[in-house]
Tab-separated table of C-alpha atoms in Angstrom:
chain	number	residue	atom	x	y	z
A	995	UNK	CA	-8.208	-40.367	6.834
A	996	UNK	CA	-8.134	-42.101	3.504
A	997	UNK	CA	-7.339	-39.916	0.508
A	998	UNK	CA	-9.389	-39.989	-2.506
A	999	UNK	CA	-7.720	-42.188	-5.264
A	1000	UNK	CA	-5.969	-40.126	-8.044
A	1001	UNK	CA	-8.475	-40.926	-10.713
A	1002	UNK	CA	-9.248	-38.572	-13.586
A	1003	UNK	CA	-12.865	-38.060	-12.401
A	1004	UNK	CA	-11.884	-37.363	-8.608
A	1005	UNK	CA	-9.369	-34.856	-9.741
A	1006	UNK	CA	-11.787	-33.031	-11.935
A	1007	UNK	CA	-14.661	-33.117	-9.372
A	1008	UNK	CA	-12.384	-31.930	-6.523
A	1009	UNK	CA	-11.053	-28.994	-8.481
A	1010	UNK	CA	-14.296	-27.995	-9.883
A	1011	UNK	CA	-16.134	-28.033	-6.618
A	1012	UNK	CA	-13.348	-25.961	-4.953
A	1013	UNK	CA	-13.213	-23.373	-7.788
A	1014	UNK	CA	-17.017	-23.205	-7.870
A	1015	UNK	CA	-17.271	-22.455	-4.144
A	1016	UNK	CA	-14.367	-20.036	-4.457
A	1017	UNK	CA	-15.967	-18.121	-7.276
A	1018	UNK	CA	-19.181	-17.772	-5.529
A	1019	UNK	CA	-17.786	-16.442	-2.225
A	1020	UNK	CA	-15.521	-14.014	-4.190
A	1021	UNK	CA	-18.500	-12.825	-6.118
A	1022	UNK	CA	-20.476	-12.279	-3.076
A	1023	UNK	CA	-17.540	-10.409	-1.388
A	1024	UNK	CA	-16.957	-8.299	-4.547
A	1025	UNK	CA	-20.704	-7.162	-4.613
A	1026	UNK	CA	-20.626	-6.467	-0.786
A	1027	UNK	CA	-17.553	-4.391	-0.904
A	1028	UNK	CA	-18.062	-2.594	-4.175
A	1029	UNK	CA	-20.174	0.086	-2.658
A	1030	UNK	CA	-17.904	1.034	0.269
A	1031	UNK	CA	-14.725	1.087	-2.135
A	1032	UNK	CA	-16.434	3.466	-4.502
A	1033	UNK	CA	-17.538	5.476	-1.534
A	1034	UNK	CA	-13.931	5.517	-0.041
A	1035	UNK	CA	-12.603	6.740	-3.411
A	1036	UNK	CA	-15.266	9.378	-3.842
A	1037	UNK	CA	-14.726	10.758	-0.331
A	1038	UNK	CA	-10.945	10.885	-0.933
A	1039	UNK	CA	-11.465	12.923	-4.178
A	1040	UNK	CA	-14.004	15.328	-2.588
A	1041	UNK	CA	-11.695	15.839	0.346
A	1042	UNK	CA	-8.759	16.797	-2.033
A	1043	UNK	CA	-10.976	19.039	-4.027
A	1044	UNK	CA	-12.053	20.980	-1.051
A	1045	UNK	CA	-8.388	21.159	-0.007
A	1046	UNK	CA	-7.209	22.787	-3.233
A	1047	UNK	CA	-9.812	25.346	-4.108
A	1048	UNK	CA	-11.642	27.988	-1.821
A	1049	UNK	CA	-15.056	27.242	-0.299
A	1050	UNK	CA	-17.682	26.299	-3.059
A	1051	UNK	CA	-21.248	25.124	-3.245
A	1052	UNK	CA	-21.334	23.597	-6.814
A	1053	UNK	CA	-18.771	21.675	-8.948
A	1054	UNK	CA	-18.911	21.345	-12.649
A	1055	UNK	CA	-16.884	18.237	-13.970
A	1056	UNK	CA	-15.235	18.274	-17.411
A	1057	UNK	CA	-12.843	16.097	-19.049
A	1058	UNK	CA	-9.988	17.551	-21.197
A	1059	UNK	CA	-7.161	16.051	-23.199
A	1060	UNK	CA	-3.873	17.290	-21.967
A	1061	UNK	CA	-1.518	19.426	-24.323
A	1062	UNK	CA	0.896	16.298	-23.788
A	1063	UNK	CA	0.189	12.951	-22.602
A	1064	UNK	CA	-2.312	10.198	-23.563
A	1065	UNK	CA	-4.914	10.178	-20.784
A	1066	UNK	CA	-7.459	12.973	-20.134
A	1067	UNK	CA	-7.293	15.235	-17.064
A	1068	UNK	CA	-10.420	16.004	-15.179
A	1069	UNK	CA	-11.316	19.558	-14.273
A	1070	UNK	CA	-13.492	20.254	-11.323
A	1071	UNK	CA	-14.761	23.870	-11.661
A	1072	UNK	CA	-15.912	25.113	-8.321
A	1073	UNK	CA	-18.543	27.694	-8.093
A	1074	UNK	CA	-19.880	29.864	-5.270
A	1075	UNK	CA	-23.211	30.951	-6.459
A	1076	UNK	CA	-22.540	32.047	-9.966
A	1077	UNK	CA	-18.927	32.965	-9.454
A	1078	UNK	CA	-16.028	30.581	-10.319
A	1079	UNK	CA	-13.777	30.457	-7.359
A	1080	UNK	CA	-11.136	28.166	-8.768
A	1081	UNK	CA	-10.519	25.051	-10.776
A	1082	UNK	CA	-9.282	21.786	-9.291
A	1083	UNK	CA	-7.326	19.812	-12.029
A	1084	UNK	CA	-6.719	16.192	-11.495
A	1085	UNK	CA	-3.384	15.655	-13.279
A	1086	UNK	CA	-0.735	12.993	-13.459
A	1087	UNK	CA	2.875	12.225	-14.485
A	1088	UNK	CA	4.671	9.159	-15.918
A	1089	UNK	CA	7.982	10.300	-14.539
A	1090	UNK	CA	7.563	8.899	-10.985
A	1091	UNK	CA	10.172	6.971	-9.433
A	1092	UNK	CA	7.806	3.862	-9.525
A	1093	UNK	CA	4.852	4.408	-11.687
A	1094	UNK	CA	2.233	7.088	-12.437
A	1095	UNK	CA	1.686	9.762	-9.710
A	1096	UNK	CA	-1.931	11.329	-9.514
A	1097	UNK	CA	-2.278	14.918	-8.084
A	1098	UNK	CA	-4.778	17.400	-7.803
A	1099	UNK	CA	-4.108	21.042	-8.207
A	1100	UNK	CA	-6.271	24.061	-7.669
A	1101	UNK	CA	-5.825	27.096	-10.019
A	1102	UNK	CA	-7.062	30.509	-9.850
A	1103	UNK	CA	-8.716	31.956	-12.912
A	1104	UNK	CA	-5.428	33.385	-14.243
A	1105	UNK	CA	-3.529	30.188	-13.507
A	1106	UNK	CA	-1.910	30.768	-10.021
A	1107	UNK	CA	-1.599	27.640	-8.035
A	1108	UNK	CA	-3.866	27.775	-4.964
A	1109	UNK	CA	-3.037	24.438	-3.427
A	1110	UNK	CA	-2.330	20.785	-4.266
A	1111	UNK	CA	-3.125	17.268	-2.836
A	1112	UNK	CA	-1.480	13.857	-3.714
A	1113	UNK	CA	-4.094	11.374	-4.754
A	1114	UNK	CA	-2.169	8.251	-5.524
A	1115	UNK	CA	1.566	7.446	-5.747
A	1116	UNK	CA	4.052	4.564	-5.303
A	1117	UNK	CA	7.127	6.577	-4.331
A	1118	UNK	CA	9.573	5.413	-1.646
A	1119	UNK	CA	8.150	5.709	1.766
A	1120	UNK	CA	10.273	8.210	3.758
A	1121	UNK	CA	11.611	9.907	0.679
A	1122	UNK	CA	9.292	10.632	-2.371
A	1123	UNK	CA	6.232	10.594	-0.189
A	1124	UNK	CA	7.264	13.853	1.393
A	1125	UNK	CA	5.850	15.500	-1.594
A	1126	UNK	CA	2.839	16.334	0.321
A	1127	UNK	CA	4.254	18.692	2.873
A	1128	UNK	CA	7.455	19.620	0.975
A	1129	UNK	CA	6.171	22.081	-1.549
A	1130	UNK	CA	3.766	23.859	0.638
A	1131	UNK	CA	5.916	24.866	3.599
A	1132	UNK	CA	5.542	28.650	3.931
A	1133	UNK	CA	8.803	28.926	5.865
A	1134	UNK	CA	10.791	27.644	2.894
A	1135	UNK	CA	9.994	30.070	-0.019
A	1136	UNK	CA	12.412	28.154	-2.385
A	1137	UNK	CA	10.330	25.064	-2.091
A	1138	UNK	CA	6.972	26.716	-2.215
A	1139	UNK	CA	4.763	26.230	-5.210
A	1140	UNK	CA	1.688	27.702	-3.748
A	1141	UNK	CA	0.550	31.127	-4.685
A	1142	UNK	CA	2.992	31.027	-7.607
A	1143	UNK	CA	2.110	31.278	-11.318
A	1144	UNK	CA	3.873	28.560	-13.306
A	1145	UNK	CA	3.889	30.695	-16.437
A	1146	UNK	CA	6.127	33.231	-14.652
A	1147	UNK	CA	8.607	31.103	-12.881
A	1148	UNK	CA	10.828	28.266	-14.048
A	1149	UNK	CA	8.851	25.301	-12.614
A	1150	UNK	CA	11.701	22.892	-12.635
A	1151	UNK	CA	14.138	21.724	-9.797
A	1152	UNK	CA	17.042	23.920	-9.037
A	1153	UNK	CA	19.374	21.046	-10.268
A	1154	UNK	CA	18.026	21.479	-13.679
A	1155	UNK	CA	18.223	25.396	-13.512
A	1156	UNK	CA	14.749	25.836	-12.248
A	1157	UNK	CA	13.306	27.840	-9.251
A	1158	UNK	CA	12.201	25.047	-6.947
A	1159	UNK	CA	14.270	23.172	-4.446
A	1160	UNK	CA	13.935	19.396	-4.847
A	1161	UNK	CA	13.037	17.077	-1.918
A	1162	UNK	CA	16.288	16.011	-0.434
A	1163	UNK	CA	17.307	12.560	-1.893
A	1164	UNK	CA	14.292	12.386	-4.024
A	1165	UNK	CA	15.022	14.440	-7.129
A	1166	UNK	CA	13.271	12.100	-9.472
A	1167	UNK	CA	9.926	12.398	-7.480
A	1168	UNK	CA	10.501	16.131	-7.403
A	1169	UNK	CA	10.756	16.313	-11.193
A	1170	UNK	CA	7.885	14.166	-11.602
A	1171	UNK	CA	5.688	16.192	-9.132
A	1172	UNK	CA	6.571	19.411	-11.075
A	1173	UNK	CA	5.894	17.774	-14.449
A	1174	UNK	CA	2.456	16.862	-13.160
A	1175	UNK	CA	1.729	20.426	-12.149
A	1176	UNK	CA	3.166	21.688	-15.313
A	1177	UNK	CA	0.908	19.380	-17.290
A	1178	UNK	CA	-2.232	20.474	-15.417
A	1179	UNK	CA	-1.236	24.150	-15.831
A	1180	UNK	CA	-0.513	24.088	-19.487
A	1181	UNK	CA	-3.785	22.261	-20.233
A	1182	UNK	CA	-5.643	24.651	-17.833
A	1183	UNK	CA	-4.238	27.598	-19.583
A	1184	UNK	CA	-5.047	26.367	-23.152
A	1185	UNK	CA	-8.377	25.333	-22.131
A	1186	UNK	CA	-8.968	28.971	-20.742
A	1187	UNK	CA	-7.780	30.631	-23.975
A	1188	UNK	CA	-10.121	28.159	-25.852
A	1189	UNK	CA	-12.955	29.831	-24.217
A	1190	UNK	CA	-13.150	27.737	-21.213
A	1191	UNK	CA	-14.795	24.650	-22.538
B	423	UNK	CA	2.166	-32.405	20.422
B	424	UNK	CA	0.212	-30.364	22.926
B	425	UNK	CA	-1.823	-27.602	21.581
B	426	UNK	CA	0.180	-25.056	23.621
B	427	UNK	CA	3.418	-26.215	22.172
B	428	UNK	CA	1.708	-26.189	18.849
B	429	UNK	CA	0.620	-22.577	19.339
B	430	UNK	CA	3.868	-21.211	20.816
B	431	UNK	CA	6.204	-22.822	18.211
B	432	UNK	CA	5.582	-20.147	15.922
B	433	UNK	CA	7.068	-17.357	17.977
B	434	UNK	CA	10.619	-18.383	18.633
B	435	UNK	CA	11.458	-22.134	17.952
B	436	UNK	CA	9.876	-22.183	14.371
B	437	UNK	CA	9.576	-18.347	13.825
B	438	UNK	CA	8.567	-18.058	10.044
B	439	UNK	CA	10.807	-14.989	9.700
B	440	UNK	CA	13.749	-15.323	12.063
B	441	UNK	CA	14.133	-19.106	12.023
B	442	UNK	CA	12.383	-20.683	8.949
B	443	UNK	CA	13.091	-17.469	6.754
B	444	UNK	CA	9.988	-17.808	4.830
B	445	UNK	CA	7.969	-15.210	3.119
B	446	UNK	CA	10.900	-12.754	2.732
B	447	UNK	CA	9.183	-10.611	0.020
B	448	UNK	CA	6.640	-8.897	2.212
B	449	UNK	CA	9.186	-9.029	5.231
B	450	UNK	CA	11.601	-6.905	3.349
B	451	UNK	CA	9.091	-4.913	1.353
B	452	UNK	CA	6.636	-3.619	3.649
B	453	UNK	CA	8.372	-3.226	6.945
B	454	UNK	CA	9.209	0.430	6.479
B	455	UNK	CA	7.224	1.161	9.736
B	456	UNK	CA	5.741	-0.666	12.684
B	457	UNK	CA	2.284	0.075	11.525
B	458	UNK	CA	2.733	-1.493	8.102
B	459	UNK	CA	4.508	-4.441	9.512
B	460	UNK	CA	1.499	-5.012	12.012
B	461	UNK	CA	-0.965	-4.608	9.275
B	462	UNK	CA	0.751	-6.993	6.975
B	463	UNK	CA	1.153	-9.420	9.734
B	464	UNK	CA	-2.502	-9.489	10.688
B	465	UNK	CA	-3.635	-9.860	7.081
B	466	UNK	CA	-1.287	-12.774	6.741
B	467	UNK	CA	-2.489	-14.288	9.885
B	468	UNK	CA	-6.106	-14.126	8.788
B	469	UNK	CA	-5.293	-15.915	5.594
B	470	UNK	CA	-3.133	-18.513	7.341
B	471	UNK	CA	-5.981	-19.315	9.888
B	472	UNK	CA	-8.713	-19.531	7.252
B	473	UNK	CA	-6.698	-21.405	4.696
B	474	UNK	CA	-5.347	-23.841	7.351
B	475	UNK	CA	-8.942	-24.472	8.622
B	476	UNK	CA	-10.327	-24.969	5.114
B	477	UNK	CA	-7.515	-27.217	3.917
B	478	UNK	CA	-7.708	-29.431	6.944
B	479	UNK	CA	-11.451	-29.775	6.245
B	480	UNK	CA	-11.340	-30.736	2.686
B	481	UNK	CA	-8.122	-32.766	2.874
B	482	UNK	CA	-9.970	-36.038	2.575
B	483	UNK	CA	-11.765	-34.943	-0.348
B	484	UNK	CA	-8.780	-33.835	-2.644
B	485	UNK	CA	-6.694	-36.405	-4.553
B	486	UNK	CA	-3.088	-35.836	-3.528
B	487	UNK	CA	-2.039	-35.299	-7.130
B	488	UNK	CA	-3.991	-32.003	-7.430
B	489	UNK	CA	-3.742	-30.730	-3.985
B	490	UNK	CA	-1.306	-27.890	-4.929
B	491	UNK	CA	-3.704	-26.296	-7.250
B	492	UNK	CA	-6.664	-26.829	-4.701
B	493	UNK	CA	-4.541	-25.253	-1.952
B	494	UNK	CA	-3.577	-22.244	-4.188
B	495	UNK	CA	-7.217	-21.657	-5.085
B	496	UNK	CA	-8.292	-21.698	-1.431
B	497	UNK	CA	-5.445	-19.288	-0.406
B	498	UNK	CA	-6.014	-17.083	-3.287
B	499	UNK	CA	-9.687	-16.691	-2.499
B	500	UNK	CA	-8.915	-15.677	1.107
B	501	UNK	CA	-6.330	-13.158	-0.098
B	502	UNK	CA	-8.771	-11.677	-2.433
B	503	UNK	CA	-11.386	-11.447	0.444
B	504	UNK	CA	-8.711	-9.566	2.532
B	505	UNK	CA	-7.807	-7.278	-0.249
B	506	UNK	CA	-11.264	-6.193	-1.051
B	507	UNK	CA	-12.402	-5.928	2.513
B	508	UNK	CA	-9.322	-3.651	3.427
B	509	UNK	CA	-9.859	-1.471	0.319
B	510	UNK	CA	-13.384	-0.959	1.593
B	511	UNK	CA	-12.963	-0.454	5.179
B	512	UNK	CA	-9.096	0.299	5.988
B	513	UNK	CA	-8.428	2.551	3.118
B	514	UNK	CA	-5.306	4.149	4.439
B	515	UNK	CA	-3.447	0.994	5.372
B	516	UNK	CA	-4.452	-0.474	2.093
B	517	UNK	CA	-3.042	2.285	0.155
B	518	UNK	CA	0.250	1.831	2.156
B	519	UNK	CA	0.477	-1.855	1.759
B	520	UNK	CA	-0.848	-1.687	-1.821
B	521	UNK	CA	0.781	-4.251	-3.869
B	522	UNK	CA	1.906	-6.580	-1.108
B	523	UNK	CA	-1.559	-7.704	-0.067
B	524	UNK	CA	-2.214	-9.817	-3.282
B	525	UNK	CA	1.460	-11.180	-2.883
B	526	UNK	CA	0.255	-13.054	0.204
B	527	UNK	CA	-1.018	-15.771	-2.327
B	528	UNK	CA	2.726	-16.584	-3.103
B	529	UNK	CA	3.923	-16.290	0.562
B	530	UNK	CA	5.479	-19.673	0.846
B	531	UNK	CA	4.611	-19.599	4.607
B	532	UNK	CA	0.794	-19.926	3.950
B	533	UNK	CA	1.174	-22.764	1.281
B	534	UNK	CA	3.997	-24.306	3.463
B	535	UNK	CA	1.771	-24.468	6.428
B	536	UNK	CA	-1.181	-25.837	4.242
B	537	UNK	CA	1.154	-28.499	2.810
B	538	UNK	CA	3.117	-29.443	5.850
B	539	UNK	CA	0.763	-29.170	8.639
B	540	UNK	CA	-3.017	-28.689	7.707
B	541	UNK	CA	-3.099	-31.279	5.261
B	542	UNK	CA	-2.064	-33.898	7.949
B	543	UNK	CA	-3.853	-32.688	10.977
B	544	UNK	CA	-7.281	-32.004	12.248
B	545	UNK	CA	-9.250	-28.610	11.993
B	546	UNK	CA	-8.622	-27.483	15.574
B	547	UNK	CA	-4.827	-28.122	15.450
B	548	UNK	CA	-4.631	-26.477	12.151
B	549	UNK	CA	-6.373	-23.330	13.242
B	550	UNK	CA	-3.959	-23.106	16.152
B	551	UNK	CA	-0.967	-23.653	14.058
B	552	UNK	CA	-2.159	-20.976	11.722
B	553	UNK	CA	-2.628	-18.623	14.577
B	554	UNK	CA	0.653	-19.425	16.234
B	555	UNK	CA	2.595	-19.030	12.888
B	556	UNK	CA	0.605	-15.878	11.833
B	557	UNK	CA	1.140	-14.074	15.081
B	558	UNK	CA	4.844	-15.144	15.143
B	559	UNK	CA	4.998	-13.644	11.610
B	560	UNK	CA	3.217	-10.415	12.865
B	561	UNK	CA	5.504	-10.236	15.789
B	562	UNK	CA	8.568	-10.418	13.513
B	563	UNK	CA	7.280	-7.944	10.893
B	564	UNK	CA	6.320	-5.477	13.644
B	565	UNK	CA	9.601	-5.868	15.415
B	566	UNK	CA	11.450	-5.376	12.108
B	567	UNK	CA	9.170	-2.501	11.056
B	568	UNK	CA	9.613	-0.861	14.451
B	569	UNK	CA	13.396	-1.076	14.338
B	570	UNK	CA	13.400	0.425	10.872
B	571	UNK	CA	11.120	3.183	11.690
B	572	UNK	CA	13.130	4.003	14.770
B	573	UNK	CA	16.433	4.107	13.090
B	574	UNK	CA	15.182	5.514	9.853
B	575	UNK	CA	12.888	8.388	10.995
B	576	UNK	CA	13.057	8.418	14.840
B	577	UNK	CA	9.353	7.395	15.158
B	578	UNK	CA	7.628	4.399	16.384
B	579	UNK	CA	4.047	3.784	15.277
B	580	UNK	CA	4.203	7.457	13.979
B	581	UNK	CA	5.041	8.957	17.206
B	582	UNK	CA	8.261	10.993	17.425
B	583	UNK	CA	10.865	9.596	20.044
B	584	UNK	CA	12.940	12.784	19.823
B	585	UNK	CA	15.871	10.656	19.726
B	586	UNK	CA	17.708	12.547	17.001
B	587	UNK	CA	18.904	16.022	17.322
B	588	UNK	CA	16.905	18.815	15.804
B	589	UNK	CA	16.879	18.857	12.035
B	590	UNK	CA	17.851	15.296	11.557
B	591	UNK	CA	15.094	13.002	10.523
B	592	UNK	CA	16.971	9.685	11.056
B	593	UNK	CA	19.223	7.284	9.179
B	594	UNK	CA	17.723	7.251	5.728
B	595	UNK	CA	19.167	3.981	4.693
B	596	UNK	CA	17.001	2.077	7.193
B	597	UNK	CA	13.846	3.180	5.338
B	598	UNK	CA	15.397	2.205	2.016
B	599	UNK	CA	15.766	-1.470	0.822
B	600	UNK	CA	19.249	-2.010	2.101
B	601	UNK	CA	18.167	-1.125	5.549
B	602	UNK	CA	15.706	-4.079	5.619
B	603	UNK	CA	18.433	-6.488	5.010
B	604	UNK	CA	20.872	-4.968	7.555
B	605	UNK	CA	18.162	-4.753	10.300
B	606	UNK	CA	16.803	-8.214	9.529
B	607	UNK	CA	20.426	-9.651	9.693
B	608	UNK	CA	21.016	-8.112	13.145
B	609	UNK	CA	17.711	-9.247	14.431
B	610	UNK	CA	18.262	-12.746	13.494
B	611	UNK	CA	21.723	-12.672	14.971
B	612	UNK	CA	20.128	-11.414	18.357
B	613	UNK	CA	17.446	-14.083	18.260
B	614	UNK	CA	19.933	-16.740	17.569
B	615	UNK	CA	21.957	-15.737	20.512
B	616	UNK	CA	19.118	-15.498	22.707
B	617	UNK	CA	17.692	-18.844	21.808
B	618	UNK	CA	21.097	-20.555	22.087
B	619	UNK	CA	21.283	-19.425	25.757
B	620	UNK	CA	17.986	-21.042	26.684
B	621	UNK	CA	18.639	-24.175	24.729
């Protein structure tokens, strides 16, 4: 098949037409997938909230600036009837092995950890991504962070003199994880002492 | 070249990973498990087939001096389509493969086939070429991912094989980056040995 000659006008038209078709197609695909993507994110967050606080029938969302760190944390206050059953705090750390880690931690009214869930991370598969089961194994009390009050224990890894055993071969991730919980806890407590709002 | 030969060359003779050694970034990066390798391979296959098809259809319309930017726009569009669709409908896999999906754009296998094959052949041959190459790539990634998963964590496609004694998860090095190089090296050696025998 004869190729188009390499004239200025031919090149401009060819690239223009291809880009225009590509742009239209992508715009259409973006519109079509926007809903499902937002839905998937929302479902994931909802599932995580349900995991970290006791059964609830109403959620109140507030944004709070952390005691340290640039971006705000989100508090999901879970109510059953009129009673506050727990607060899920969406918190993060910058200390991850590769980028920011987002986790969600449920706290009781006086700051005990109910449960946690990992929302987003880029840690090494097979090492750092063990965060999820590692710190909630009831058979290994030295790893456990659930049902503990971060104000009463030293929430750092045992290598740094703390009370929590780090994930084998993933100390950096473990430090980051505890940093995220600590940020969430401190912010939660200072918010509590300021009258809860 | 017959279409059958055209299709099968991607598996052994011109296998993109084991013989041509193209697209090493996703090969080494995502193959920590068989499932990741399979997912990445299939995503790449889709992009390969579609970009080969479109490139072969528009090849008469593109002046040869601007063919590379034209091909890249076509490839990048399909990659974005795959990325968005996976984020919407295959959430878990998308979270795993993350950064590597957009990187299909710069996978030299895709541009390489557009340049070397699709821009010189008709649409049907180009689809077959894309499919063969893509499945060869998928096969290689799944094999490498499976090997690393098996040695590194004692599982295959997430199912435990119980090959390691109680309390030992596997040889961690195979899950990490060095393991990718080691496993790939051995697989290439084995493939070379096998294909020499038949030649």
